[in-house]
XYZ file of C-alpha atoms in Angstrom:
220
model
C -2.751 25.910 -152.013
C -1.543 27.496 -148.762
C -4.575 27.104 -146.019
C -5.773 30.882 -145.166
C -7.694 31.360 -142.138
C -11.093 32.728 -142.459
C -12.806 34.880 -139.793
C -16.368 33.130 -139.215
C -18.253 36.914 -139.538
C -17.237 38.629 -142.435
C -17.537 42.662 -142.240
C -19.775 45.103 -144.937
C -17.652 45.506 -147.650
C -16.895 48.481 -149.105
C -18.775 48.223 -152.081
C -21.890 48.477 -149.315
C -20.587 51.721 -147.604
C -20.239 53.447 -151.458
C -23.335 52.560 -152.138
C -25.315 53.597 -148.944
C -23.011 57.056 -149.380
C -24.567 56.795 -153.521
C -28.067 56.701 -152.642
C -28.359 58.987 -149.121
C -27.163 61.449 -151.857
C -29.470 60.866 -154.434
C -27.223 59.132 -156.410
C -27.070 56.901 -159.291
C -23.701 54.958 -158.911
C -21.835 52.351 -161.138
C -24.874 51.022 -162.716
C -26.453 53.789 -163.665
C -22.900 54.586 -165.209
C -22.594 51.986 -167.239
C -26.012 51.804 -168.228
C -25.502 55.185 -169.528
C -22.187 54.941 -171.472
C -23.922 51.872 -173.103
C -26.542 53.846 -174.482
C -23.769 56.134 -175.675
C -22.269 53.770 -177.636
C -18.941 53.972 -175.722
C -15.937 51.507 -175.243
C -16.428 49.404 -172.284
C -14.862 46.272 -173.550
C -11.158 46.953 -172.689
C -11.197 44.527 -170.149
C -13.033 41.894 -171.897
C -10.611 42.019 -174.719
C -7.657 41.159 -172.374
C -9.394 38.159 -170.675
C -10.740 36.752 -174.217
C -6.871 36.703 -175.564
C -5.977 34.576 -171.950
C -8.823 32.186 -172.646
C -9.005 29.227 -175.039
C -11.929 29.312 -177.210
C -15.067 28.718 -176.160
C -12.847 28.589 -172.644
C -14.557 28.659 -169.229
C -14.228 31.559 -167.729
C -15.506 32.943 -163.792
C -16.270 36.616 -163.648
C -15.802 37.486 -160.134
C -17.161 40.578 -158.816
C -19.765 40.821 -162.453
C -21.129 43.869 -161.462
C -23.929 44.718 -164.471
C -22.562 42.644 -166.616
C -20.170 44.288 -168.916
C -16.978 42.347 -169.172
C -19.287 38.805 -168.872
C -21.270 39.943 -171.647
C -18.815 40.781 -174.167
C -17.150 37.341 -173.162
C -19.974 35.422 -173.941
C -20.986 37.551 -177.115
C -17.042 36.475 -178.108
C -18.398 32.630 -178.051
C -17.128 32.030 -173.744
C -18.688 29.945 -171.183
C -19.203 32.625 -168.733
C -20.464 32.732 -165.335
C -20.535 35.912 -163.488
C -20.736 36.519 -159.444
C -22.033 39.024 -157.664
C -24.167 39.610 -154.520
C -25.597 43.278 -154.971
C -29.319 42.671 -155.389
C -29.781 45.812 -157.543
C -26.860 45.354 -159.801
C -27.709 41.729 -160.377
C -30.895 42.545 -161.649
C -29.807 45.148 -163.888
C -26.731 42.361 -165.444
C -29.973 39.687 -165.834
C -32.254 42.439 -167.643
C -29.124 43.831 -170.050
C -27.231 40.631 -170.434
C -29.745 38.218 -170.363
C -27.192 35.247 -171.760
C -24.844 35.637 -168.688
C -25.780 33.416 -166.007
C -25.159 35.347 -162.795
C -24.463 33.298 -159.156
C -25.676 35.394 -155.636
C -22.603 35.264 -153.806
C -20.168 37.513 -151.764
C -16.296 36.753 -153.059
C -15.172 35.817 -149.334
C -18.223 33.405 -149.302
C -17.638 32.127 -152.817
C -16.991 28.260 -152.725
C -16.813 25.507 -155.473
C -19.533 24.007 -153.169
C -21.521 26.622 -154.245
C -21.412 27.032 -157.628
C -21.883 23.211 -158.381
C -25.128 23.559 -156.417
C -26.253 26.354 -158.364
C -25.215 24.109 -161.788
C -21.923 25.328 -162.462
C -18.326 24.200 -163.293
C -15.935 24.317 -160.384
C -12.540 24.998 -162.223
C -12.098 27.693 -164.942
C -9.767 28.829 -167.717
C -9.946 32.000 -166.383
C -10.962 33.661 -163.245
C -11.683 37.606 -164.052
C -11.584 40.095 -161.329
C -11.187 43.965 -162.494
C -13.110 47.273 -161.903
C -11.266 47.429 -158.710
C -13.291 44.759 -156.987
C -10.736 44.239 -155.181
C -10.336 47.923 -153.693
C -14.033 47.056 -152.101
C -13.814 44.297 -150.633
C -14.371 43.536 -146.879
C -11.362 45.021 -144.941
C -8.877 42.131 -144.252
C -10.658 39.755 -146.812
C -8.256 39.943 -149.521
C -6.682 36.993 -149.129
C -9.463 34.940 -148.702
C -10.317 35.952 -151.714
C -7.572 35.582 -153.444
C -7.532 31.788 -152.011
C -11.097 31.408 -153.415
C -10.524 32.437 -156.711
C -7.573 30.511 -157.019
C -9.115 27.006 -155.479
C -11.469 27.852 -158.586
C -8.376 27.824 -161.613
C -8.396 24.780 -163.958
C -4.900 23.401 -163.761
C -3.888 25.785 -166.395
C -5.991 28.239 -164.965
C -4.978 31.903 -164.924
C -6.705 34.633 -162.926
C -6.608 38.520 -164.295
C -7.312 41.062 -161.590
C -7.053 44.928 -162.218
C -7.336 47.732 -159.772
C -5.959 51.186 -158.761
C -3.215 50.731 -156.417
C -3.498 54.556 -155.881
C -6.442 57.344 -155.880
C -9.336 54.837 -156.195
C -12.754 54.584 -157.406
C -14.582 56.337 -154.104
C -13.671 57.352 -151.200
C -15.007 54.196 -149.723
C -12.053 52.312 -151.474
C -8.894 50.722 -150.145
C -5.567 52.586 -150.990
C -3.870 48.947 -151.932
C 0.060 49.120 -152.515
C 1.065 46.654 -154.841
C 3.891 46.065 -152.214
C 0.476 44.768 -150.329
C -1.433 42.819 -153.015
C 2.200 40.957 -153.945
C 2.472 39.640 -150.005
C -1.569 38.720 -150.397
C -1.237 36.865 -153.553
C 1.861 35.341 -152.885
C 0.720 34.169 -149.261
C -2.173 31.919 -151.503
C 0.007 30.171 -153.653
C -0.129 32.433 -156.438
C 2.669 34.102 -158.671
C 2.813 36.735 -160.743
C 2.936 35.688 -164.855
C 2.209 39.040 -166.177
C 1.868 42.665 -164.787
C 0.668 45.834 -166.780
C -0.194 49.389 -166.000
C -3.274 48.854 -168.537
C -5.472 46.472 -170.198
C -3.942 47.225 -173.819
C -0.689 45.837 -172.031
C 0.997 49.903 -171.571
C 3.986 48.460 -169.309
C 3.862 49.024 -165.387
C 6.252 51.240 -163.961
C 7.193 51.941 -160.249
C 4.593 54.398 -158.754
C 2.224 53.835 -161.546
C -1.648 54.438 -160.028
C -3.145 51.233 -161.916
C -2.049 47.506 -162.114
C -3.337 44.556 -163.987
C -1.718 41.058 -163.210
C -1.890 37.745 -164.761
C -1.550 35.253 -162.043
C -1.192 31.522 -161.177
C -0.526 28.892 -159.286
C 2.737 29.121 -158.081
């Protein structure tokens, strides 16, 4: 892979802005979203379903940006070797409590190395890397590409990363407008290349000006 340089002091992400802006206002957020659609019963797996027809079975697979839990869980209740990542105290604790099989690793996704997962006791290169929920829309400004170069140092040989986002009218307000235009030139300035692209995770094709994109990448 390409070398990317990295800036020594990374900024607050996004993510962190939302979520001050969530609870100065009282509010819940994402987990208390989720939390409450799984009690409802309702279809959360989309996601999961996608990544489980990329993997092998029983495949390895790196859950980047894990959030609660969700998509990790579903993997691993599908028979996957799952490891999720996150670094948001609150929502880790809520992914250990509901999804108690999914090991979870503390780590921001600039900051994520193989280093670090081996020292924590896990696998360095994966049959998957999963990014989606626009993680990627909340990042650090001007961290995408280290990012992108993280996740992709992290793909087995065969490895294929899946990363989903809005590339127009985001989650929050906190949330990067990202141009595909944009996350093409980031991707591509890694090493990666484009093996798939969808407007959806049941595979609804992706047409110009479309507000959502899901890519299959790898190395190039």
């Amino acid at each position: 892979l390409r070398s990317v340089t990295r800036v020594a002091a990374v900024g607050e992400t996004r993510w962190e802005q939302a979520r001050a802006s969530e609870r100065a206002a009282g509010e819940g957020g994402y987990g208390a979203h989720f939390a409450r659609l799984v009690d409802e019963g309702a279809d959360i797996e989309g996601e999961a379903r996608l990544a489980d027809v990329l993997a092998p079975r029983g495949g390895w697979i790196l859950d980047a940006g894990s959030g609660m839990g969700r998509v990790g869980g579903a993997l691993v209740a599908r028979g996957h070797r799952v490891v999720g990542v996150d670094f948001d105290p609150e929502i880790l604790d809520q992914s250990r409590r509901t999804y108690p099989d999914l090991p979870v690793v503390d780590s921001r996704l600039d900051e994520l190395t193989p280093q670090l997962l081996s020292a924590a006791g896990f696998p360095t290169a994966y049959d998957l890397v999963v990014c989606v929920g626009n993680v990627m829309t909340l990042l650090a400004p001007d961290s995408e590409r280290t990012v992108l170069a993280n996740l992709a140092a992290l793909l087995a040989p065969d490895g294929r990363l899946l990363v989903g986002f809005a590339v127009s009218g985001g989650p929050s307000s906190f949330a990067r407008q990202y141009p595909l235009e944009d996350f093409v030139a980031d991707y591509e300035s890694v090493g990666l290349e484009v093996v798939h692209r969808f407007a959806s995770y049941d595979l609804q094709p992706f047409r110009p000006g479309g507000d959502y994109a899901v890519h299959v990448l790898a190395r190039a």
